[in-house]
Amino acid sequence: MNKSPGRRLLAAAFMAASIITPTAGASEQPPEPVDSWTDIIRSSPYWVSQGVYHNITTIRRWVLKESGYCSDTDRHILFDMRGRFLGYIDDESSREATQQHLNDTRLALAASGRADSWAAGGPGETGYPFALACDQPHVNLDEAVARYLGTLPTELIWGAWDDLSFAAQEKPGPLHDALMYVYGTRQQQQRNNLPATLPKYLAGQILIESSGQQRAHSAANAKGILQLSPSALSDCRIKPANHWHRLAQIDCALRLTNQNARNLREPFNQRFGDLPEDKRDQLFTLLLVQAYHGGAGRVSALLEDETLSKPAAYFASEHENFSAGDIAFGMVFHNLGRDRFGLASLYYVADVQLATEALCETARLGATPFCE
């Protein structure tokens, strides 16, 4: 693998420009694109994942909060393999024209040395440097947090499910208290064996999956606050009449996450058992979030498969140089294009992280053990 460091960005001047032009002389030949963006991924040294978790999370924050370089949503952000912001373009009047503008910008970035290489994107084809549209479906975090914390009386809940009974009609409670009640009850019953950080991330998943809306229903027929699939609802023996029951949804998600944890714990410990406890628990939690999004089998392959586990082996041996988030993202990044792993796999975990941060910025939760 190439071990030479990437070029530093001339950030102050460059990031202010929406249209990027080559700096190469007129007589120089423009750099040729690589055949595929996956060629760039495969040739990337593992050390490029340093800082990637923070960088991708920053970019997703702009999208979720319509802030920063996404304060105007008619834009595309461009970023490199480390998740570093390179610039943006203002969208054109058609999708085709915007795609051409993106490819021209990719070429300009490579010609100016701000990107080491480039690949043209197209319909159904990822280009490089990567591009992220500011205008895409996303939750309103402020509304989702208010709904989760029961700021409005109409968002307070009560009910019973299985052996669970939460609040009462005359004194309903917020969704947060319901989550902690279900989690605490199952912990006391020794039906969960999950990291202590899990409740915070499950709350973040509620915000990202449904914005906390009870009747959320996706085009793929996922239902409820945790967007459970028909097969998951069946596995949890939830009858159709209770598909949107919030206690049932939380209980089922905990059950599925605990099952994922059982399946992943042994290969995870074999690979990352030597990490410090806090980092190990944080990494395991992030992989559980990834497993909820894409399936435990795919995460297990990142730990065990002969090819897909090579990044994990590197990060395990060099863990002191990477955060838990960088390791979780690096394992996926260096396998993008394999086993159905795509940038959406990273975006989901980043969005959940941002949702947990939004919860822990509130006066209600900020100083509680929930946010430690």
XYZ file of C-alpha atoms in Angstrom:
372
model
C 0.000 0.000 0.000
C 1.043 3.557 -0.679
C 2.188 5.102 2.591
C 2.800 8.634 1.389
C 0.662 11.265 3.181
C -2.122 13.037 1.325
C -1.766 16.621 0.211
C -2.893 19.322 2.600
C -5.798 21.502 1.558
C -5.532 25.238 1.011
C -8.736 25.490 2.972
C -9.306 29.200 3.513
C -9.226 30.207 -0.126
C -10.595 27.000 -1.581
C -13.606 26.308 0.587
C -15.058 29.730 -0.131
C -15.379 28.988 -3.849
C -18.410 27.202 -5.241
C -16.907 26.738 -8.701
C -13.507 25.061 -8.715
C -11.170 25.467 -11.653
C -7.885 23.704 -12.439
C -4.663 25.465 -11.512
C -2.560 23.479 -13.940
C -1.017 25.350 -16.868
C -2.830 25.417 -20.169
C -0.199 23.219 -21.817
C -0.534 20.411 -19.274
C -2.716 17.417 -20.019
C -5.657 17.024 -17.633
C -5.360 13.923 -15.436
C -7.107 10.821 -16.738
C -9.908 9.414 -14.572
C -9.502 5.995 -13.009
C -11.781 3.286 -14.347
C -13.827 3.000 -11.153
C -14.136 4.732 -7.789
C -13.603 1.327 -6.158
C -10.070 1.293 -7.579
C -9.373 4.368 -5.459
C -10.800 2.664 -2.378
C -8.777 -0.499 -2.922
C -5.519 1.414 -3.305
C -6.109 3.617 -0.251
C -3.840 2.911 2.733
C -5.667 2.127 5.937
C -4.169 5.110 7.746
C -6.413 7.463 5.731
C -9.202 6.510 8.150
C -7.671 8.719 10.825
C -10.277 11.372 11.564
C -12.845 9.992 9.117
C -15.535 9.569 11.780
C -15.363 13.207 12.822
C -15.189 14.410 9.223
C -18.166 12.426 7.936
C -20.180 13.376 11.007
C -19.438 17.045 10.338
C -20.662 16.759 6.754
C -23.827 14.956 7.836
C -24.437 17.628 10.489
C -24.625 20.223 7.723
C -27.267 18.113 5.975
C -29.373 17.328 9.050
C -29.299 20.872 10.363
C -29.296 22.595 6.941
C -26.297 24.539 8.171
C -22.711 25.250 7.150
C -22.216 24.556 3.457
C -25.748 23.115 3.303
C -27.411 26.339 4.462
C -28.457 26.502 0.795
C -29.878 23.055 0.074
C -29.497 23.351 -3.713
C -25.891 22.235 -3.489
C -23.647 19.205 -3.567
C -20.728 18.864 -1.148
C -17.552 17.164 -2.338
C -15.258 15.287 0.034
C -12.334 12.906 -0.136
C -11.644 9.414 1.180
C -10.891 10.821 4.630
C -14.246 12.571 4.696
C -12.508 15.958 4.380
C -14.600 18.702 2.830
C -13.105 19.812 -0.499
C -15.706 22.243 -1.765
C -19.248 22.476 -3.095
C -21.113 23.221 -6.274
C -24.426 24.972 -6.727
C -26.844 22.631 -8.468
C -27.750 23.206 -12.097
C -31.250 23.314 -13.566
C -31.303 19.581 -14.381
C -29.918 16.392 -12.898
C -27.824 15.773 -16.004
C -26.287 19.242 -15.907
C -25.539 18.886 -12.186
C -23.826 15.545 -12.834
C -21.675 17.120 -15.535
C -20.813 19.997 -13.195
C -19.778 17.482 -10.531
C -17.547 15.592 -12.959
C -15.957 18.817 -14.200
C -15.305 19.747 -10.571
C -13.784 16.340 -9.845
C -11.418 16.811 -12.751
C -10.544 20.309 -11.512
C -9.797 19.005 -8.028
C -7.416 16.387 -9.420
C -5.791 18.864 -11.808
C -5.120 21.299 -8.966
C -3.674 18.582 -6.728
C -6.444 18.847 -4.150
C -7.491 15.281 -4.942
C -4.990 12.544 -5.710
C -7.248 11.050 -8.406
C -10.747 11.265 -9.759
C -13.485 9.093 -11.223
C -16.507 10.240 -13.190
C -19.926 9.638 -11.688
C -23.151 8.962 -13.533
C -26.621 7.440 -13.131
C -26.192 4.655 -10.610
C -22.407 5.145 -10.554
C -20.488 6.709 -7.687
C -17.873 9.287 -8.632
C -14.765 10.448 -6.789
C -14.211 12.752 -4.970
C -17.470 11.754 -3.363
C -20.488 14.032 -3.620
C -23.345 14.437 -1.160
C -26.530 16.317 -2.009
C -27.624 18.811 0.613
C -31.233 18.402 -0.527
C -32.232 14.917 0.593
C -34.781 13.415 2.988
C -33.732 13.847 6.603
C -35.268 14.335 10.014
C -35.750 17.665 11.694
C -33.647 16.990 14.782
C -35.197 19.765 16.866
C -38.708 18.424 16.272
C -37.576 14.832 16.810
C -35.891 15.671 20.128
C -38.986 17.558 21.317
C -41.175 14.600 20.385
C -38.854 12.121 22.116
C -38.688 14.173 25.312
C -42.449 14.770 25.343
C -42.173 18.539 25.293
C -45.750 18.743 24.031
C -48.518 16.990 26.020
C -49.731 15.306 22.822
C -46.409 13.451 22.559
C -46.648 11.792 25.994
C -47.473 8.084 25.998
C -48.748 5.287 28.201
C -49.623 1.637 27.681
C -48.863 -2.027 28.272
C -47.094 -4.680 26.246
C -46.320 -8.272 27.205
C -45.263 -8.033 30.869
C -44.488 -4.315 30.539
C -46.711 -1.520 31.808
C -45.636 2.081 31.400
C -47.256 5.201 32.903
C -51.041 5.642 32.896
C -53.689 7.401 30.862
C -54.129 10.065 33.506
C -50.367 10.494 33.865
C -48.560 9.646 30.599
C -44.799 9.924 30.207
C -42.255 10.853 27.524
C -40.865 8.368 25.035
C -37.455 8.677 26.686
C -38.811 7.372 29.982
C -40.529 4.529 28.141
C -37.257 3.492 26.502
C -35.384 3.552 29.803
C -38.192 1.632 31.508
C -38.150 -1.148 28.915
C -34.351 -1.295 28.874
C -34.109 -1.325 32.676
C -36.769 -4.002 33.030
C -35.087 -6.320 30.541
C -31.723 -5.721 32.203
C -33.173 -6.712 35.588
C -34.633 -9.812 33.982
C -31.194 -10.593 32.540
C -32.665 -10.657 29.054
C -30.150 -8.116 27.734
C -26.376 -8.224 27.639
C -25.585 -4.946 25.949
C -23.004 -2.167 26.391
C -23.945 0.607 28.808
C -23.844 3.085 25.903
C -26.566 1.219 24.012
C -29.677 3.098 25.310
C -28.286 6.426 24.104
C -27.731 5.063 20.619
C -31.094 3.319 20.532
C -32.660 6.694 21.330
C -30.637 8.173 18.480
C -31.947 5.458 16.180
C -35.533 6.332 17.117
C -34.888 9.924 16.082
C -33.244 8.978 12.783
C -35.528 6.073 11.874
C -38.844 7.837 12.446
C -38.330 11.228 14.107
C -40.159 9.541 16.998
C -43.424 9.415 15.046
C -45.552 6.453 16.052
C -47.132 5.903 12.626
C -43.979 6.217 10.521
C -44.299 3.840 7.554
C -41.663 3.436 4.847
C -42.033 2.458 1.194
C -40.348 -0.845 2.113
C -43.157 -1.487 4.646
C -40.993 -0.842 7.703
C -43.184 0.432 10.513
C -43.132 2.400 13.719
C -40.665 4.415 15.720
C -37.852 1.950 15.018
C -38.916 1.125 11.454
C -39.131 -2.607 12.022
C -39.481 -4.808 8.957
C -42.312 -7.349 8.581
C -39.846 -10.173 9.269
C -38.554 -8.465 12.450
C -42.097 -7.862 13.683
C -42.884 -11.520 13.013
C -39.732 -12.676 14.840
C -40.868 -10.642 17.859
C -44.360 -12.143 17.592
C -45.983 -8.745 17.296
C -49.424 -9.047 15.758
C -50.475 -6.536 13.061
C -52.738 -4.684 15.505
C -49.653 -3.877 17.609
C -47.153 -3.108 14.855
C -47.031 0.575 15.847
C -47.117 -0.055 19.613
C -44.179 1.943 20.951
C -43.383 -0.311 23.910
C -43.508 -3.307 21.577
C -41.233 -1.561 19.087
C -38.639 -0.733 21.757
C -38.813 -4.221 23.227
C -38.427 -5.827 19.808
C -35.492 -3.587 18.839
C -33.727 -4.452 22.095
C -34.363 -8.141 21.483
C -32.966 -7.964 17.951
C -29.970 -5.899 19.071
C -29.262 -8.356 21.876
C -29.404 -11.186 19.341
C -26.970 -9.305 17.105
C -24.707 -8.770 20.123
C -24.671 -12.501 20.892
C -23.762 -13.297 17.295
C -21.042 -10.665 17.077
C -19.470 -10.764 20.513
C -17.166 -13.767 20.012
C -15.681 -12.684 16.660
C -15.505 -9.112 17.943
C -13.620 -10.137 21.093
C -11.259 -12.273 19.058
C -10.457 -9.300 16.878
C -10.674 -6.367 19.326
C -10.524 -7.948 22.768
C -7.254 -6.174 23.583
C -8.672 -2.656 23.205
C -9.162 -0.543 26.343
C -12.600 -1.200 27.818
C -14.161 2.185 26.996
C -12.957 2.117 23.404
C -13.986 -1.518 23.042
C -17.526 -0.822 24.288
C -17.863 2.253 22.071
C -16.704 0.337 19.001
C -18.996 -2.598 19.753
C -21.953 -0.231 20.149
C -21.245 1.451 16.810
C -21.042 -1.959 15.132
C -24.405 -2.872 16.689
C -25.860 0.288 15.147
C -24.329 -0.765 11.827
C -25.801 -4.237 12.244
C -29.273 -2.800 12.905
C -28.991 -0.905 9.635
C -27.455 -3.570 7.411
C -27.605 -6.913 9.212
C -25.376 -8.728 11.684
C -24.113 -11.099 8.999
C -22.497 -8.286 7.053
C -20.857 -6.874 10.189
C -19.658 -10.349 11.133
C -18.010 -10.622 7.715
C -16.041 -7.453 8.475
C -14.600 -9.294 11.461
C -14.132 -12.794 10.048
C -14.158 -12.949 6.250
C -10.720 -13.584 4.777
C -10.893 -10.511 2.545
C -13.304 -8.181 4.314
C -11.555 -8.537 7.698
C -8.175 -7.220 6.520
C -8.980 -3.633 7.560
C -10.182 -4.866 10.978
C -6.918 -6.759 11.469
C -4.939 -3.605 10.718
C -7.038 -1.398 13.018
C -6.799 -3.942 15.836
C -3.003 -3.871 15.671
C -2.843 -0.070 15.291
C -5.804 0.883 17.470
C -3.885 3.470 19.471
C -3.787 5.671 16.368
C -7.537 5.593 15.738
C -10.711 6.447 17.630
C -13.461 3.860 18.029
C -15.449 5.763 15.411
C -12.535 5.788 12.961
C -12.183 2.022 13.343
C -15.907 1.407 12.831
C -15.936 3.618 9.729
C -12.599 2.370 8.423
C -13.776 -1.239 8.451
C -16.677 -0.232 6.207
C -14.882 2.364 4.093
C -12.143 0.022 2.904
C -14.840 -2.454 1.865
C -17.096 0.000 0.036
C -18.445 -1.688 -3.069
C -18.281 -5.128 -1.464
C -21.107 -7.050 0.194
C -23.577 -4.185 -0.374
C -21.588 -1.726 1.738
C -22.015 1.834 0.498
C -21.669 5.365 1.752
C -25.204 5.086 3.183
C -23.774 2.591 5.691
C -21.527 5.349 7.042
C -24.162 8.059 6.836
C -26.613 6.069 8.973
C -24.171 5.615 11.857
C -23.074 9.263 11.600
C -26.705 10.412 11.719
C -27.391 8.295 14.794
C -24.315 9.794 16.461
C -25.595 13.289 15.676
C -28.999 12.415 17.105
C -27.423 11.249 20.365
C -25.453 14.491 20.536
C -28.644 16.504 20.022
C -30.274 14.643 22.921
C -27.294 15.188 25.172
C -27.227 18.906 24.432
C -30.630 19.269 26.123
C -31.003 20.442 29.708
C -33.133 17.375 30.427
C -30.491 14.769 29.540
C -27.143 16.537 29.333
C -26.019 15.951 32.926
C -27.561 12.491 33.359
C -25.862 9.071 33.293
C -27.682 8.486 29.983
C -25.214 10.845 28.306
C -22.018 9.759 30.037
